[in-house]
Tab-separated table of C-alpha atoms in Angstrom:
chain	number	residue	atom	x	y	z
A	1494	UNK	CA	41.275	54.251	110.954
A	1495	UNK	CA	43.976	51.626	111.432
A	1496	UNK	CA	43.395	50.245	107.920
A	1497	UNK	CA	43.776	53.724	106.413
A	1498	UNK	CA	46.987	54.358	108.372
A	1499	UNK	CA	48.380	51.074	107.079
A	1500	UNK	CA	47.452	51.951	103.479
A	1501	UNK	CA	49.112	55.372	103.750
A	1502	UNK	CA	52.292	53.859	105.152
A	1503	UNK	CA	52.453	50.987	102.663
A	1504	UNK	CA	53.117	53.192	99.628
A	1505	UNK	CA	51.524	55.667	97.255
A	1506	UNK	CA	47.741	55.790	97.265
A	1507	UNK	CA	45.404	57.816	95.060
A	1508	UNK	CA	43.030	60.238	96.762
A	1509	UNK	CA	40.441	62.646	95.400
A	1510	UNK	CA	38.451	65.740	96.306
A	1511	UNK	CA	35.487	67.101	94.388
A	1512	UNK	CA	35.061	70.801	93.600
A	1513	UNK	CA	31.731	72.478	92.909
A	1514	UNK	CA	31.756	74.362	89.554
A	1515	UNK	CA	29.253	77.080	90.482
A	1516	UNK	CA	31.781	79.879	89.778
A	1517	UNK	CA	34.806	80.353	87.509
A	1518	UNK	CA	37.134	80.535	90.521
A	1519	UNK	CA	37.579	78.931	93.932
A	1520	UNK	CA	37.375	80.791	97.233
A	1521	UNK	CA	39.276	80.757	100.503
A	1522	UNK	CA	36.998	78.070	101.941
A	1523	UNK	CA	38.190	75.775	99.127
A	1524	UNK	CA	41.753	76.255	100.345
A	1525	UNK	CA	41.103	73.613	103.039
A	1526	UNK	CA	40.637	70.721	100.554
A	1527	UNK	CA	43.282	72.169	98.212
A	1528	UNK	CA	45.844	72.141	101.027
A	1529	UNK	CA	44.774	68.612	101.962
A	1530	UNK	CA	45.505	67.466	98.401
A	1531	UNK	CA	48.796	69.361	98.378
A	1532	UNK	CA	49.899	67.753	101.641
A	1533	UNK	CA	48.996	64.343	100.257
A	1534	UNK	CA	51.106	65.005	97.166
A	1535	UNK	CA	54.050	66.237	99.233
A	1536	UNK	CA	53.788	63.009	101.247
A	1537	UNK	CA	54.171	60.993	98.039
A	1538	UNK	CA	50.519	60.225	97.294
A	1539	UNK	CA	48.645	60.944	94.075
A	1540	UNK	CA	45.906	63.612	94.166
A	1541	UNK	CA	42.936	63.750	91.836
A	1542	UNK	CA	40.935	66.981	91.608
A	1543	UNK	CA	37.445	66.168	90.389
A	1544	UNK	CA	35.474	69.064	88.940
A	1545	UNK	CA	31.796	68.238	88.926
A	1546	UNK	CA	30.698	68.725	85.346
A	1547	UNK	CA	27.710	66.416	85.798
A	1548	UNK	CA	26.972	66.905	89.493
A	1549	UNK	CA	27.135	70.676	88.855
A	1550	UNK	CA	24.175	70.234	86.527
A	1551	UNK	CA	22.226	68.633	89.387
A	1552	UNK	CA	23.222	70.430	92.615
A	1553	UNK	CA	24.292	69.186	96.039
A	1554	UNK	CA	21.737	69.534	98.868
A	1555	UNK	CA	24.450	69.497	101.542
A	1556	UNK	CA	24.918	72.702	103.514
A	1557	UNK	CA	22.041	74.496	101.782
A	1558	UNK	CA	18.538	75.359	102.916
A	1559	UNK	CA	17.016	75.627	99.437
A	1560	UNK	CA	17.402	74.433	95.854
A	1561	UNK	CA	20.305	75.966	93.966
A	1562	UNK	CA	20.001	77.319	90.434
A	1563	UNK	CA	21.137	74.688	87.952
A	1564	UNK	CA	23.877	75.569	85.480
A	1565	UNK	CA	23.594	75.407	81.717
A	1566	UNK	CA	26.396	73.748	79.767
A	1567	UNK	CA	28.037	76.921	78.422
A	1568	UNK	CA	28.572	78.696	81.790
A	1569	UNK	CA	29.530	75.349	83.291
A	1570	UNK	CA	32.306	74.901	80.713
A	1571	UNK	CA	33.524	78.442	81.463
A	1572	UNK	CA	33.608	77.687	85.200
A	1573	UNK	CA	35.457	74.401	84.694
A	1574	UNK	CA	38.206	76.191	82.771
A	1575	UNK	CA	38.605	78.828	85.500
A	1576	UNK	CA	38.756	76.277	88.311
A	1577	UNK	CA	41.337	74.262	86.392
A	1578	UNK	CA	43.585	77.316	86.216
A	1579	UNK	CA	43.321	77.878	89.975
A	1580	UNK	CA	44.118	74.285	90.922
A	1581	UNK	CA	47.214	74.227	88.726
A	1582	UNK	CA	48.752	76.902	90.954
A	1583	UNK	CA	48.636	74.601	93.972
A	1584	UNK	CA	49.255	71.082	92.685
A	1585	UNK	CA	51.902	69.541	90.435
A	1586	UNK	CA	50.113	68.286	87.321
A	1587	UNK	CA	52.926	68.411	84.779
A	1588	UNK	CA	56.172	67.022	86.255
A	1589	UNK	CA	55.634	63.503	84.940
A	1590	UNK	CA	56.203	62.113	88.442
A	1591	UNK	CA	54.364	58.955	89.416
A	1592	UNK	CA	52.266	60.986	91.848
A	1593	UNK	CA	51.576	63.915	89.504
A	1594	UNK	CA	48.093	65.265	90.060
A	1595	UNK	CA	45.234	64.580	87.683
A	1596	UNK	CA	42.163	66.663	86.960
A	1597	UNK	CA	38.988	64.875	85.936
A	1598	UNK	CA	35.472	65.904	84.988
A	1599	UNK	CA	32.769	63.491	86.114
A	1600	UNK	CA	30.636	64.335	83.079
A	1601	UNK	CA	33.116	62.270	81.034
A	1602	UNK	CA	31.876	59.014	82.581
A	1603	UNK	CA	28.429	60.026	83.848
A	1604	UNK	CA	27.198	61.730	80.684
A	1605	UNK	CA	27.147	58.587	78.507
A	1606	UNK	CA	25.351	56.435	81.116
A	1607	UNK	CA	21.670	55.783	80.414
A	1608	UNK	CA	18.964	55.964	83.069
A	1609	UNK	CA	18.280	52.219	83.062
A	1610	UNK	CA	21.971	51.355	83.402
A	1611	UNK	CA	22.411	53.852	86.226
A	1612	UNK	CA	19.412	52.540	88.150
A	1613	UNK	CA	20.554	48.946	87.677
A	1614	UNK	CA	24.255	49.394	88.423
A	1615	UNK	CA	24.128	52.083	91.105
A	1616	UNK	CA	20.593	52.574	92.403
A	1617	UNK	CA	20.042	48.935	93.342
A	1618	UNK	CA	22.995	49.054	95.758
A	1619	UNK	CA	21.631	51.969	97.814
A	1620	UNK	CA	18.429	51.881	99.850
A	1621	UNK	CA	16.166	54.877	100.284
A	1622	UNK	CA	16.440	54.255	104.037
A	1623	UNK	CA	20.201	54.888	103.844
A	1624	UNK	CA	19.737	58.061	101.839
A	1625	UNK	CA	17.026	59.412	104.161
A	1626	UNK	CA	19.310	58.869	107.156
A	1627	UNK	CA	22.066	61.137	105.780
A	1628	UNK	CA	22.231	64.521	107.509
A	1629	UNK	CA	22.432	66.449	104.218
A	1630	UNK	CA	19.110	64.951	103.120
A	1631	UNK	CA	17.456	64.898	106.543
A	1632	UNK	CA	18.027	68.619	107.145
A	1633	UNK	CA	16.478	69.487	103.776
A	1634	UNK	CA	13.466	67.242	104.367
A	1635	UNK	CA	12.812	69.094	107.614
A	1636	UNK	CA	13.127	72.525	105.977
A	1637	UNK	CA	10.232	74.484	104.521
A	1638	UNK	CA	11.735	74.196	101.029
A	1639	UNK	CA	12.074	70.417	101.042
A	1640	UNK	CA	14.279	68.665	98.495
A	1641	UNK	CA	13.669	67.823	94.857
A	1642	UNK	CA	14.264	64.368	93.426
A	1643	UNK	CA	17.037	65.961	91.345
A	1644	UNK	CA	19.071	66.953	94.391
A	1645	UNK	CA	18.074	63.772	96.222
A	1646	UNK	CA	19.866	61.843	93.452
A	1647	UNK	CA	23.124	63.769	94.000
A	1648	UNK	CA	24.327	61.207	96.551
A	1649	UNK	CA	24.052	58.418	93.981
A	1650	UNK	CA	26.017	60.418	91.420
A	1651	UNK	CA	28.814	61.131	93.903
A	1652	UNK	CA	28.898	57.483	94.953
A	1653	UNK	CA	29.173	56.534	91.280
A	1654	UNK	CA	32.130	58.946	90.935
A	1655	UNK	CA	33.999	57.249	93.763
A	1656	UNK	CA	33.293	53.795	92.349
A	1657	UNK	CA	34.419	54.856	88.838
A	1658	UNK	CA	37.648	56.370	90.166
A	1659	UNK	CA	38.260	53.246	92.236
A	1660	UNK	CA	37.845	51.007	89.192
A	1661	UNK	CA	39.643	53.202	86.630
A	1662	UNK	CA	42.185	55.240	88.636
A	1663	UNK	CA	42.845	52.920	91.596
A	1664	UNK	CA	41.570	55.712	93.861
A	1665	UNK	CA	40.864	54.405	97.357
A	1666	UNK	CA	40.138	57.579	99.347
A	1667	UNK	CA	37.872	60.605	99.073
A	1668	UNK	CA	38.311	63.674	101.282
A	1669	UNK	CA	35.962	66.545	102.021
A	1670	UNK	CA	34.200	68.659	104.614
A	1671	UNK	CA	32.113	67.014	107.315
A	1672	UNK	CA	28.932	68.003	105.455
A	1673	UNK	CA	30.029	65.553	102.739
A	1674	UNK	CA	30.289	62.537	105.057
A	1675	UNK	CA	27.035	60.978	103.877
A	1676	UNK	CA	27.892	61.374	100.195
A	1677	UNK	CA	31.427	60.044	100.672
A	1678	UNK	CA	30.397	56.991	102.676
A	1679	UNK	CA	27.763	56.228	100.033
A	1680	UNK	CA	30.745	55.875	97.708
A	1681	UNK	CA	32.728	53.614	100.042
A	1682	UNK	CA	29.602	51.436	100.383
A	1683	UNK	CA	29.198	51.231	96.595
A	1684	UNK	CA	32.863	50.218	96.186
A	1685	UNK	CA	32.359	47.496	98.794
A	1686	UNK	CA	29.084	46.199	97.365
A	1687	UNK	CA	29.766	46.473	93.637
A	1688	UNK	CA	33.511	45.755	93.522
A	1689	UNK	CA	34.073	43.946	96.830
A	1690	UNK	CA	36.816	46.512	97.466
A	1691	UNK	CA	37.945	48.651	100.365
A	1692	UNK	CA	37.831	52.434	100.154
A	1693	UNK	CA	38.249	55.181	102.736
A	1694	UNK	CA	36.588	58.451	103.723
A	1695	UNK	CA	38.406	61.350	105.395
A	1696	UNK	CA	36.539	64.482	106.445
A	1697	UNK	CA	37.311	67.585	108.473
A	1698	UNK	CA	35.035	69.952	110.433
A	1699	UNK	CA	33.618	72.872	108.479
A	1700	UNK	CA	35.876	75.788	109.260
A	1701	UNK	CA	34.364	78.715	111.089
A	1702	UNK	CA	36.006	81.480	113.072
A	1703	UNK	CA	35.756	81.760	116.843
A	1704	UNK	CA	33.359	84.701	116.459
A	1705	UNK	CA	30.952	82.456	114.551
A	1706	UNK	CA	31.684	84.020	111.166
A	1707	UNK	CA	32.073	81.718	108.196
A	1708	UNK	CA	35.732	81.387	107.254
A	1709	UNK	CA	36.646	83.142	104.017
A	1710	UNK	CA	33.638	85.464	104.088
A	1711	UNK	CA	33.594	89.224	104.596
A	1712	UNK	CA	30.878	91.855	104.530
A	1713	UNK	CA	31.554	92.161	100.795
A	1714	UNK	CA	31.272	88.422	100.123
A	1715	UNK	CA	33.690	85.565	99.527
A	1716	UNK	CA	37.477	85.894	99.392
A	1717	UNK	CA	38.447	84.447	96.000
A	1718	UNK	CA	41.708	82.784	94.967
A	1719	UNK	CA	42.027	84.685	91.677
A	1720	UNK	CA	43.396	88.225	91.617
A	1721	UNK	CA	40.720	89.488	89.218
A	1722	UNK	CA	38.068	88.750	91.854
A	1723	UNK	CA	39.980	89.451	95.094
A	1724	UNK	CA	43.217	91.427	95.257
A	1725	UNK	CA	46.158	89.623	96.885
A	1726	UNK	CA	46.389	92.608	99.249
A	1727	UNK	CA	42.848	91.896	100.471
A	1728	UNK	CA	43.729	88.264	101.202
A	1729	UNK	CA	46.823	89.408	103.097
A	1730	UNK	CA	44.749	91.857	105.152
A	1731	UNK	CA	42.121	89.177	105.836
A	1732	UNK	CA	44.706	86.918	107.453
A	1733	UNK	CA	46.289	89.828	109.328
A	1734	UNK	CA	42.912	90.448	110.973
A	1735	UNK	CA	42.397	86.850	112.135
A	1736	UNK	CA	41.579	86.859	115.891
A	1737	UNK	CA	44.161	85.452	118.305
A	1738	UNK	CA	41.791	82.593	119.118
A	1739	UNK	CA	41.930	81.395	115.487
A	1740	UNK	CA	45.483	82.099	114.384
A	1741	UNK	CA	47.130	78.827	115.477
A	1742	UNK	CA	44.427	76.806	113.710
A	1743	UNK	CA	44.913	78.877	110.565
A	1744	UNK	CA	48.680	78.376	110.658
A	1745	UNK	CA	48.166	74.618	110.851
A	1746	UNK	CA	45.614	74.615	108.012
A	1747	UNK	CA	46.961	77.173	105.570
A	1748	UNK	CA	50.735	77.048	105.805
A	1749	UNK	CA	53.298	74.318	105.353
A	1750	UNK	CA	55.241	75.304	108.465
A	1751	UNK	CA	56.295	72.364	110.674
A	1752	UNK	CA	54.015	71.872	113.687
A	1753	UNK	CA	56.880	72.402	116.146
A	1754	UNK	CA	57.725	75.721	114.473
A	1755	UNK	CA	54.107	76.829	114.755
A	1756	UNK	CA	54.088	76.000	118.469
A	1757	UNK	CA	57.253	78.053	118.987
A	1758	UNK	CA	55.771	80.924	116.995
A	1759	UNK	CA	52.613	80.865	119.124
A	1760	UNK	CA	54.667	80.936	122.329
A	1761	UNK	CA	56.494	83.987	121.014
A	1762	UNK	CA	53.206	85.537	119.900
A	1763	UNK	CA	51.585	84.994	123.299
A	1764	UNK	CA	54.426	86.863	124.985
A	1765	UNK	CA	53.601	90.009	122.972
A	1766	UNK	CA	50.172	89.568	121.318
A	1767	UNK	CA	49.905	93.270	120.468
A	1768	UNK	CA	52.678	92.803	117.883
A	1769	UNK	CA	50.549	90.176	116.042
A	1770	UNK	CA	53.585	88.129	115.056
A	1771	UNK	CA	51.508	85.018	114.373
A	1772	UNK	CA	49.052	86.898	112.136
A	1773	UNK	CA	51.857	88.500	110.156
A	1774	UNK	CA	53.525	85.136	109.597
A	1775	UNK	CA	50.184	83.572	108.675
A	1776	UNK	CA	49.408	86.309	106.147
A	1777	UNK	CA	52.841	86.037	104.506
A	1778	UNK	CA	52.920	82.238	104.378
A	1779	UNK	CA	49.333	81.795	103.165
A	1780	UNK	CA	49.603	84.463	100.473
A	1781	UNK	CA	52.897	82.948	99.276
A	1782	UNK	CA	51.079	79.671	98.697
A	1783	UNK	CA	48.135	81.369	96.979
A	1784	UNK	CA	49.827	84.051	94.844
A	1785	UNK	CA	53.612	83.772	95.319
A	1786	UNK	CA	56.428	85.796	96.907
A	1787	UNK	CA	55.929	88.896	94.738
A	1788	UNK	CA	52.345	89.299	95.937
A	1789	UNK	CA	53.503	89.148	99.558
A	1790	UNK	CA	56.104	91.846	98.959
A	1791	UNK	CA	53.590	94.104	97.191
A	1792	UNK	CA	51.006	93.595	99.948
A	1793	UNK	CA	53.481	94.447	102.701
A	1794	UNK	CA	54.660	97.537	100.808
A	1795	UNK	CA	51.062	98.681	100.324
A	1796	UNK	CA	50.268	98.142	104.014
A	1797	UNK	CA	53.396	100.068	104.977
A	1798	UNK	CA	52.370	102.915	102.678
A	1799	UNK	CA	48.840	103.047	104.092
A	1800	UNK	CA	49.460	102.350	107.770
A	1801	UNK	CA	53.194	102.427	108.463
A	1802	UNK	CA	53.634	106.121	108.977
A	1803	UNK	CA	56.865	106.124	106.967
A	1804	UNK	CA	57.764	108.435	104.114
A	1805	UNK	CA	56.148	107.246	100.899
A	1806	UNK	CA	58.634	105.830	98.405
A	1807	UNK	CA	58.123	105.236	94.711
A	1808	UNK	CA	57.993	101.497	95.288
A	1809	UNK	CA	55.318	101.949	97.954
A	1810	UNK	CA	53.287	104.188	95.656
A	1811	UNK	CA	53.482	101.608	92.882
A	1812	UNK	CA	52.239	98.904	95.257
A	1813	UNK	CA	49.057	100.935	95.855
A	1814	UNK	CA	47.892	100.656	92.245
A	1815	UNK	CA	44.480	99.018	92.176
A	1816	UNK	CA	44.144	99.212	95.962
A	1817	UNK	CA	43.270	102.884	96.428
A	1818	UNK	CA	41.531	105.202	93.926
A	1819	UNK	CA	43.925	107.231	91.780
């Protein structure tokens, strides 16, 4: 921890997060790592968004009870394009700044590697004992579905990603959810053993709501970050309905408000919780980051038209398009 703090304070570092290409968009759960990359960039560090073109063809056993369906190359390419469009709304890729974000596809360096080379250069540095000890593997071994050799190899592929980015992009840190700890530390170990280098892992707890529900899920499924899948109004309403027990955490995760300002807002909220001041601020700030100011205005107008009890104006009526049947 001390070594990482020193590296962050010494100057710009390069950090990466991997995104699973199983859909042509990202969902609200992905907003946690996206915001982590954005905060890193705002602090002067260089973010890399890795989209798993090769690992998506294999599947990650972490957080799943059974084997996922593997993607073919054509739908995978479609998904990669969609995810790229989402990430460009959150990170600066094009300014030309030293810490401008980069997007990479791990198929570019994994695809050309032969089996013998991979076993020699990666496999020999990782013992089966280490892999069996990882929670993501252990939980699958204990399940009725087991784990295929294909998914078992995922950890090696992710470790190879980290090593390649370390060698070619000077990337010294990978971030992700706590379910990725085993995969990430396999990468730090490979950097240490193969390159005699130092790399860092940073993870956060998987985000769930106080009622036990999975964050970013509703009865109708995931909340997506593209308007063609989930209306901005629906995202706004989702955050407005966050329970009081969760709202401070959500403000810290999904807004860029200063911590002191959030504490003041919560004190004000607690004095009159029925007014839901914290939820309204959360919904506005989060949707601004996801879809921009115009989406916030339209969502508030639509909510006012539906629930405000005021006389319906033309602007309110226009905001309802696509939200209620005509």
